[in-house]
Short mmCIF file of C-alpha atoms in Angstrom, two decimals:
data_model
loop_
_atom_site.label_atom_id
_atom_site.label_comp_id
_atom_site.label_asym_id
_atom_site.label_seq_id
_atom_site.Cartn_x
_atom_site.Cartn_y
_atom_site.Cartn_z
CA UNK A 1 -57.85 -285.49 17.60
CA UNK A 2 -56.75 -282.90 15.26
CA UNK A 3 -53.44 -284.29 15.24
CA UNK A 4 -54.96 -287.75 13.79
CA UNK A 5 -57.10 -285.96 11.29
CA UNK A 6 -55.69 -282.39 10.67
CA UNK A 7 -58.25 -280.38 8.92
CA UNK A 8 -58.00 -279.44 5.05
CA UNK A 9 -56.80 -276.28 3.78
CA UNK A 10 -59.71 -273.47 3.93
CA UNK A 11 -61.77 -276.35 5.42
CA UNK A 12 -63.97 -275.19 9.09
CA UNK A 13 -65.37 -272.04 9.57
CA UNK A 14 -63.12 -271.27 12.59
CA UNK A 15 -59.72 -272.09 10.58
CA UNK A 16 -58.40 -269.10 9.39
CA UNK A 17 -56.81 -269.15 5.55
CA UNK A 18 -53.79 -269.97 5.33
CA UNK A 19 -51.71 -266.49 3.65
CA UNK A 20 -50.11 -266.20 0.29
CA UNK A 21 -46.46 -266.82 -0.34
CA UNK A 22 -44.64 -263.34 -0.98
CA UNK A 23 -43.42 -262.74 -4.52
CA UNK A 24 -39.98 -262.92 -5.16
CA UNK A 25 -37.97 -260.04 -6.44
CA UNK A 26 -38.07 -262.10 -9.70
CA UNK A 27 -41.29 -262.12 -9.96
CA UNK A 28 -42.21 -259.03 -9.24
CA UNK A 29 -39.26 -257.76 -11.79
CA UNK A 30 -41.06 -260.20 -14.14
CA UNK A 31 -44.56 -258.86 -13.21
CA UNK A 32 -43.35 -255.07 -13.80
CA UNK A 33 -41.93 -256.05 -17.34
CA UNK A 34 -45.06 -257.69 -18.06
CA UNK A 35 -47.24 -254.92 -16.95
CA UNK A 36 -45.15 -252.83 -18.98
CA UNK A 37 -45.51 -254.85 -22.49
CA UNK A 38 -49.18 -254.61 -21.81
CA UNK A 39 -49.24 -250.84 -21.93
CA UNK A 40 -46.79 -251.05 -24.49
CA UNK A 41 -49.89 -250.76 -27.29
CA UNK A 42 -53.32 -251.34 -27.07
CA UNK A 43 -53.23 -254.17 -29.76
CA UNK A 44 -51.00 -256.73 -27.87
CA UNK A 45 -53.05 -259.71 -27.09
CA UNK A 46 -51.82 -262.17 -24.46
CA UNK A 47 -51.40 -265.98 -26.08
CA UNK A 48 -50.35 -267.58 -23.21
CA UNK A 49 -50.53 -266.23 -19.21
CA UNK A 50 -47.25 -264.67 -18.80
CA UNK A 51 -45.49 -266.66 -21.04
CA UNK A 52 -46.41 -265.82 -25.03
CA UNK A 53 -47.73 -262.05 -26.29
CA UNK A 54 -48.63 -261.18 -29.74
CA UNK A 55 -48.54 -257.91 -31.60
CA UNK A 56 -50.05 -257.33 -35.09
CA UNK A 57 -49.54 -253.96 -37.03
CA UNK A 58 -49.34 -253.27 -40.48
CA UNK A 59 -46.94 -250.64 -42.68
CA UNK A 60 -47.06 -250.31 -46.29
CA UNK A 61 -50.44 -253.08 -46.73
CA UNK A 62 -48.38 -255.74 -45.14
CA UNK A 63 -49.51 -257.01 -41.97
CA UNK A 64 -46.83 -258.32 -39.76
CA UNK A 65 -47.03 -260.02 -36.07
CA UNK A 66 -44.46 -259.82 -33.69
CA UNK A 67 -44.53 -262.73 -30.97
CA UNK A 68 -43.10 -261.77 -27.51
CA UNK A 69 -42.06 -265.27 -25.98
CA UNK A 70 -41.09 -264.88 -21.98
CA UNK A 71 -38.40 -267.82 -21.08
CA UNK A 72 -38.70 -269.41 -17.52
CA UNK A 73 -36.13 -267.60 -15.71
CA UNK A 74 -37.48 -263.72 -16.93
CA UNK A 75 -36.19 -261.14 -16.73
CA UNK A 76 -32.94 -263.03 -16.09
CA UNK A 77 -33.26 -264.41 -19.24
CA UNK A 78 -33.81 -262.12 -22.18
CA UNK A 79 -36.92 -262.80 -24.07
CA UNK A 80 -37.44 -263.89 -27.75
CA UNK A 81 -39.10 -261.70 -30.07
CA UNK A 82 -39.95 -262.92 -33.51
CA UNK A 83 -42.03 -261.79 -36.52
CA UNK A 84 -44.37 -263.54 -39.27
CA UNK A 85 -44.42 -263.99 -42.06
CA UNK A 86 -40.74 -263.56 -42.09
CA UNK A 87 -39.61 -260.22 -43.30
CA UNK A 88 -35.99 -258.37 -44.58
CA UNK A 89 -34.79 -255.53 -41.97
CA UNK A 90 -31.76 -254.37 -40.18
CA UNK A 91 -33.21 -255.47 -36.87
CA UNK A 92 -33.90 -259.13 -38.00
CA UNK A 93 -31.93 -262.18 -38.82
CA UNK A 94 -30.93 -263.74 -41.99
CA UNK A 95 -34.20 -266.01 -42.01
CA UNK A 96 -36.07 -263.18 -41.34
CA UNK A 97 -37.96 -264.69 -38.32
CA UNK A 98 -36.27 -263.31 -34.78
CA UNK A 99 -35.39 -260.28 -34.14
CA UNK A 100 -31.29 -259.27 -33.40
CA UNK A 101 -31.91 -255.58 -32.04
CA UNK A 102 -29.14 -254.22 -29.86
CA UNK A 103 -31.96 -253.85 -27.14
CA UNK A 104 -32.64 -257.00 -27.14
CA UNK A 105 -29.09 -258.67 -27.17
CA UNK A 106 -27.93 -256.49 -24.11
CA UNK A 107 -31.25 -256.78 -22.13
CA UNK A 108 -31.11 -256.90 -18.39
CA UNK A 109 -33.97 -256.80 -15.71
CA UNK A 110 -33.96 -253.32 -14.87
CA UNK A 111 -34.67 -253.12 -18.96
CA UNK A 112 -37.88 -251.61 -20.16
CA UNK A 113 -39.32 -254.12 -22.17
CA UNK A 114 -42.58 -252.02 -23.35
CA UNK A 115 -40.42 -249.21 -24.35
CA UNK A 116 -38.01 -251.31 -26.33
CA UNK A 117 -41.49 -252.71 -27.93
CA UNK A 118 -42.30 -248.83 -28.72
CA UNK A 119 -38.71 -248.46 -30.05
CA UNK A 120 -38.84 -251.38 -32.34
CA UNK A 121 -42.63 -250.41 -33.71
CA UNK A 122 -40.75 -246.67 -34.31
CA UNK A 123 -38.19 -248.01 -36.45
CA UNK A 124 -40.58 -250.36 -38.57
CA UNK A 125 -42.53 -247.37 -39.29
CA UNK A 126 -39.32 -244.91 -40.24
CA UNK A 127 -38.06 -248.32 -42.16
CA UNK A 128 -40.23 -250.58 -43.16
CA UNK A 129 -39.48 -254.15 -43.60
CA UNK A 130 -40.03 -256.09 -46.98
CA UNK A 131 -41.32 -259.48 -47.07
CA UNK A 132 -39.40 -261.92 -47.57
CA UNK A 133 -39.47 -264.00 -50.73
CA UNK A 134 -39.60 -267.47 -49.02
CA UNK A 135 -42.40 -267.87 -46.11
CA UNK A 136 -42.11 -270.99 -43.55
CA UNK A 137 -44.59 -271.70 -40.24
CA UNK A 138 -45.12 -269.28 -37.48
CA UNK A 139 -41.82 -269.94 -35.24
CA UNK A 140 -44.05 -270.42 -32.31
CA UNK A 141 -46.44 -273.06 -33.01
CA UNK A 142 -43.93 -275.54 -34.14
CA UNK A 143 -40.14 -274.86 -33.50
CA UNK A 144 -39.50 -273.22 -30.12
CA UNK A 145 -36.49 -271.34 -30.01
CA UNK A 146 -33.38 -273.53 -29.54
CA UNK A 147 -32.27 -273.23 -25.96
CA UNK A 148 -35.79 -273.36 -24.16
CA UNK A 149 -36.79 -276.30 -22.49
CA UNK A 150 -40.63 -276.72 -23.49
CA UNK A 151 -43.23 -276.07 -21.32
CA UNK A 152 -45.34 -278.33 -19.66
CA UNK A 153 -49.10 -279.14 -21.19
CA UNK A 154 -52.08 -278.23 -19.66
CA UNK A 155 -54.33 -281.33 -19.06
CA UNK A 156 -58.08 -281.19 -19.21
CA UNK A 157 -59.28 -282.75 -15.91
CA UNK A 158 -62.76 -283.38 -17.18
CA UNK A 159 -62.45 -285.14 -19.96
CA UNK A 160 -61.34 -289.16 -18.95
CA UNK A 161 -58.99 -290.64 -20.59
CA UNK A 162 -59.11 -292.70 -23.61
CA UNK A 163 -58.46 -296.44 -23.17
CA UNK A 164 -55.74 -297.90 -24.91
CA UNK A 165 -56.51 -300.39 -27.45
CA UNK A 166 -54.86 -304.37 -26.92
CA UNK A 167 -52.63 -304.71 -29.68
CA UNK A 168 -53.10 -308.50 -30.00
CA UNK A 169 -56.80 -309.47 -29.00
CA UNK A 170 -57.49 -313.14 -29.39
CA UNK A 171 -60.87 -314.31 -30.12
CA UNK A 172 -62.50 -317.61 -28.45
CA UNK A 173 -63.71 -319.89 -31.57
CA UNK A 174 -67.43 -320.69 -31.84
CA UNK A 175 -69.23 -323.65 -33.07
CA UNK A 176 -70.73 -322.70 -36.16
CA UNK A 177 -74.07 -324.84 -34.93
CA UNK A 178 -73.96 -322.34 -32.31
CA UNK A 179 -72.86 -319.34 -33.30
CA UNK A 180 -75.03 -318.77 -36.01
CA UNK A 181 -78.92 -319.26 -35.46
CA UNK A 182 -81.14 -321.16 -37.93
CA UNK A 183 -82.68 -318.09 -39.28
CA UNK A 184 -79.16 -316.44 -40.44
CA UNK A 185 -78.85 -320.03 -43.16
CA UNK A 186 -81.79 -318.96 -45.07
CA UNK A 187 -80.57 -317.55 -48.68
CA UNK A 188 -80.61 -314.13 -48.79
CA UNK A 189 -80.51 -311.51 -51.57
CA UNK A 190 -76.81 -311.13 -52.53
CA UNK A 191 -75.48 -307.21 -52.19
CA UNK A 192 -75.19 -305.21 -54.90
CA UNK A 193 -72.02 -305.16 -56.64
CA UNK A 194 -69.50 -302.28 -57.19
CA UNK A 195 -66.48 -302.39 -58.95
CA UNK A 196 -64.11 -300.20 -57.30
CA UNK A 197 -64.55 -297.70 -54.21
CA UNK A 198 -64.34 -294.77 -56.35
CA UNK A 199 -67.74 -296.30 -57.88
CA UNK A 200 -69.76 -295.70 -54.60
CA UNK A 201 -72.05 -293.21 -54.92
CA UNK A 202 -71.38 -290.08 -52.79
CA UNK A 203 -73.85 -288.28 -50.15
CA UNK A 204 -74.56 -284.69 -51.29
CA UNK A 205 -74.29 -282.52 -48.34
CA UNK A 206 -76.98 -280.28 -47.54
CA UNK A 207 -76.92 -276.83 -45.39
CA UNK A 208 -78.27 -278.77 -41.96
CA UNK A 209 -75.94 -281.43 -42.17
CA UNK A 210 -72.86 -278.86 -42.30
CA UNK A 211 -71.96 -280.13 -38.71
CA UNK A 212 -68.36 -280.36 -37.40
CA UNK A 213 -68.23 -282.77 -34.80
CA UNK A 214 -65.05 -282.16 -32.06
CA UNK A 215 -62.96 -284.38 -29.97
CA UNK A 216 -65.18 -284.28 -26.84
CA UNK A 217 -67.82 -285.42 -28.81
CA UNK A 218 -70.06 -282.39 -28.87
CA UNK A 219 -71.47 -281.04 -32.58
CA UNK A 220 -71.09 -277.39 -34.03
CA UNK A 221 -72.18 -275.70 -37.20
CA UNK A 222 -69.16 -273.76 -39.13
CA UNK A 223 -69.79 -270.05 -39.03
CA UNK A 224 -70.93 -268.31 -42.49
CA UNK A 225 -68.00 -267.07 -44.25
CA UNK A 226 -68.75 -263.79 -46.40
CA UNK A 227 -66.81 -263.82 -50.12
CA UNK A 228 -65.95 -259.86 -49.18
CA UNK A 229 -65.10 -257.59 -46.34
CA UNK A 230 -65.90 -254.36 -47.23
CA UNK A 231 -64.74 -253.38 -43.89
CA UNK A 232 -60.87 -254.29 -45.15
CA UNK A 233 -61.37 -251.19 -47.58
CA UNK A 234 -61.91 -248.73 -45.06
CA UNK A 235 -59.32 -249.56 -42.75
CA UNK A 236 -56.74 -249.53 -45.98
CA UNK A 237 -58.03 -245.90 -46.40
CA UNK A 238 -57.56 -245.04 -42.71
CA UNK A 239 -54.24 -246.42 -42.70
CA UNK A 240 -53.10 -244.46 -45.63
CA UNK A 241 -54.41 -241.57 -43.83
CA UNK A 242 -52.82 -242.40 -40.64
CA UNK A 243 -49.10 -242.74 -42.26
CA UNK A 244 -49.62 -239.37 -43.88
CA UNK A 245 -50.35 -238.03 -40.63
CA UNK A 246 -47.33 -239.21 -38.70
CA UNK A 247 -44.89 -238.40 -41.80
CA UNK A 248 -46.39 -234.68 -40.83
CA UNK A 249 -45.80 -235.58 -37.06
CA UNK A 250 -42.23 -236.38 -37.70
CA UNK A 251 -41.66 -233.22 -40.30
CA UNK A 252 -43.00 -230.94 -37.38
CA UNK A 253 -40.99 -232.40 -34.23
CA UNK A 254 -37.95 -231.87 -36.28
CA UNK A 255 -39.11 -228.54 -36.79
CA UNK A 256 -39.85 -227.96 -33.25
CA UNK A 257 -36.77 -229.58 -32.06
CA UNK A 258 -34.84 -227.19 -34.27
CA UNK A 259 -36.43 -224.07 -32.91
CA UNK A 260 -35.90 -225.28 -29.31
CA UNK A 261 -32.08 -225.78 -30.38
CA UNK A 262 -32.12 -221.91 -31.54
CA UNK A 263 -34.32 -221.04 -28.69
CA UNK A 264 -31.79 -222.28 -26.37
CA UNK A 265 -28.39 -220.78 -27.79
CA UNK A 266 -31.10 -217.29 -27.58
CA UNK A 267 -31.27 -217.46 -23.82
CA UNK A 268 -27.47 -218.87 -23.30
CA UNK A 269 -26.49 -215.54 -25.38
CA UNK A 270 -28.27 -213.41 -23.37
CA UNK A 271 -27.67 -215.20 -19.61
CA UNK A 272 -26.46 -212.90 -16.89
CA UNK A 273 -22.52 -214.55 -17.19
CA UNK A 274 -22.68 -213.83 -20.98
CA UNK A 275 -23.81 -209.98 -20.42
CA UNK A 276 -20.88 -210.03 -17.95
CA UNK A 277 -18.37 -211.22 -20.27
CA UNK A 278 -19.60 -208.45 -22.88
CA UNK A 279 -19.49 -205.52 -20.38
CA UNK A 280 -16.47 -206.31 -19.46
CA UNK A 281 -14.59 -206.57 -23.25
CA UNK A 282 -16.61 -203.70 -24.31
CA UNK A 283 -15.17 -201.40 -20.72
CA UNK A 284 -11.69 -202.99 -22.03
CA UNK A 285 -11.92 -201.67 -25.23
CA UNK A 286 -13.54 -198.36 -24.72
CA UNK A 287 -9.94 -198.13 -22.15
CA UNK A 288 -7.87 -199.13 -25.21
CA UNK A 289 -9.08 -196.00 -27.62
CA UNK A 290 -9.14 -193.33 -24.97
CA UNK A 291 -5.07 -194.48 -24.37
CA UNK A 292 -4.56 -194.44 -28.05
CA UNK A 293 -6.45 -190.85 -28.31
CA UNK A 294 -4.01 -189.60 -25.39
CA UNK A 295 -0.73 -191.15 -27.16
CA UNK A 296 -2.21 -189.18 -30.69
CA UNK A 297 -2.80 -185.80 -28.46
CA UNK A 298 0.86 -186.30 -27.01
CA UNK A 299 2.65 -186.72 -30.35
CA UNK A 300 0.82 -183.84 -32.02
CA UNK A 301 -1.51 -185.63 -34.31
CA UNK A 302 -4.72 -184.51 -32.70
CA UNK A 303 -5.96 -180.11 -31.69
CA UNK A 304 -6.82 -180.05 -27.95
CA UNK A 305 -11.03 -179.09 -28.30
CA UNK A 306 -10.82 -182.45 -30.32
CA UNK A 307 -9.00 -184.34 -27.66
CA UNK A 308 -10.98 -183.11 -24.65
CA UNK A 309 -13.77 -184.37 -26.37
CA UNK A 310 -13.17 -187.44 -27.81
CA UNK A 311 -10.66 -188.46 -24.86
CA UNK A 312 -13.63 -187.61 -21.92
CA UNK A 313 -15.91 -189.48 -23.90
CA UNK A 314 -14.39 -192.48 -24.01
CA UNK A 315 -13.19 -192.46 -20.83
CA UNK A 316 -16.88 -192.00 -19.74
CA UNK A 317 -18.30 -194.84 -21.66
CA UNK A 318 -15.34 -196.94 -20.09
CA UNK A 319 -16.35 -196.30 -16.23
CA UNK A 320 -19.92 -196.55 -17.26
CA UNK A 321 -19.51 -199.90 -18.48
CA UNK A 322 -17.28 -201.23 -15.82
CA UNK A 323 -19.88 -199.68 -13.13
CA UNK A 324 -22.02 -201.77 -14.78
CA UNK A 325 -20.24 -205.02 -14.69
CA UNK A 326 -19.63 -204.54 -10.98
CA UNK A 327 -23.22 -204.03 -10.48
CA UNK A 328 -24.33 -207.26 -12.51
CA UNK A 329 -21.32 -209.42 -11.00
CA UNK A 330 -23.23 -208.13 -7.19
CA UNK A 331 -26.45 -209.51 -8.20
CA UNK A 332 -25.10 -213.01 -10.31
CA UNK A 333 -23.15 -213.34 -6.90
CA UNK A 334 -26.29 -212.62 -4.38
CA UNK A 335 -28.39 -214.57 -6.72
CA UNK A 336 -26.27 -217.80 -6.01
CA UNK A 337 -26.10 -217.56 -2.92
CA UNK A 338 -29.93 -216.98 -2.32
CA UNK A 339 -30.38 -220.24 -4.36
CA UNK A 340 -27.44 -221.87 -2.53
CA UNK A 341 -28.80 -225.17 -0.76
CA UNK A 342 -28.51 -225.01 2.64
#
């Protein structure tokens, strides 16, 4: 009878579970990206699964959060990055809100996106941006970028819904003789008179009925909110202390990328090619003065003790350093052919 009344999914201990779809090569592109943003920085904090990521840092006392916003079709489709309050800066629009790097514009899915995070942090901090004189709503919570369909609302299945209200409700008319017992015709004490409803006297709250009451009904008290954070005072002071510290971090990889430079045209100076190409203009010109000594020795110039010497000595230096050469040209040529792939 299992055909009449299959059985439920996961339902029956003897069923077996039904497997999970594979993901898709876009979603695993889009899971890699994501993974990525996360380890981006520590401080990201995820808004909305896979879809919105926030990121607050602050330069120069201003505090600034950058809002990651993951369309539908990511990595396909580029994401939107956008900062509040809105800001001035190279990387950001005219309205100071999204951000126009060239990272972003020409980003693909084999793109990086927690490294072009790291980038954009890197050149806030070397330039930082200046807030902007007018300030409007966070993009996000009201205006979604133009271009993106919005995204569907989660319902809450537990909470029923509210009935809707009969816009024209007609009453049944009583008889008054009826309606109204015998008790309800006695005179009673007329109300007291106000004037207007600013003349109502006012209930003066008191600290247990500071009670917020929310849409499901249930009651809260509001937390206590201190007047001062002396907290905010230490982390100003750590954060001057911090910039200091990577100004010196920048000064010294310049330094050190400087010295590696020099370091570098060192060892390409003295590489076995270069000590080839010496040896072999020095043997050249050691060959050029012992000919010029023999020309001066032929035309007179030059007494025979002084051209015996002079003459043998340069002709000595001159197979000395061409032995040499040969000798280093052996072992540059055995050399690449021990490290020759096979």
């Amino acid at each position: 009878m299992n055909w009449l009344f299959p059985l439920a999914k996961g339902g029956g201990s003897g069923s077996p579970a039904a497997p999970l779809p594979a993901r898709t090569s876009l979603q695993q592109q889009k899971q890699r990206q994501i993974e990525s943003l996360r380890g981006a920085h520590a401080s990201i904090t995820e808004i909305q699964k896979d879809v919105e990521y926030r990121l607050p840092f602050t330069v120069n006392n201003l505090t600034i959060n950058i809002n990651i916003l993951l369309p539908p079709q990511f990595p396909q489709e580029k994401p939107v990055i956008s900062v509040f309050p809105p800001v001035r800066h190279h990387l950001v629009d005219k309205q100071g809100v999204y951000v126009t790097s060239p990272l972003i514009s020409n980003f693909t899915m084999h793109s990086d996106l927690g490294k072009i995070i790291q980038s954009l942090l890197d050149e806030f901090w070397k330039n930082p941006p200046v807030l902007a004189p007018s300030s409007t709503s966070f993009p996000y919570l009201f205006n979604k970028p133009a271009g993106m369909p919005p995204y569907a609302p989660q319902g809450f299945p537990f909470l029923p819904p509210y009935p809707p209200q009969e816009a024209n409700r007609t009453m049944a008319a009583m008889p008054v003789a009826e309606a109204v017992p015998s008790s309800y015709t006695a005179d009673k004490p007329a109300a007291p008179s106000y004037g207007l409803i600013a003349d109502l006297p006012l209930p003066v709250p008191t600290a247990e009925a500071v009670l917020q009451v929310g849409q499901n009904g249930c009651t809260y008290k509001m937390p206590d909110v201190p007047d001062t954070f002396p907290e905010l005072s230490e982390l100003r002071s750590k954060t001057v202390i911090f910039v200091f510290q990577y100004e010196q971090l920048t000064q010294m990889k310049a330094a050190f990328e400087k010295k590696m430079q020099r370091q570098h045209e060192l060892s390409e100076s003295c590489s076995p090619s270069a000590l080839q190409a010496r040896l072999k203009v020095a043997a050249h010109e050691a060959e050029e003065e012992s000919d010029t000594i023999a020309e001066d020795f032929l035309e007179g110039k030059t007494e025979i003790d002084d051209f015996l010497s002079s003459f043998m000595e340069k002709r000595t230096l001159c197979h000395c350093r061409r032995a040499k050469e040969e000798k280093l040209q052996q072992a540059i040529a055995m050399h690449s052919q021990f490290h020759a792939p096979l």
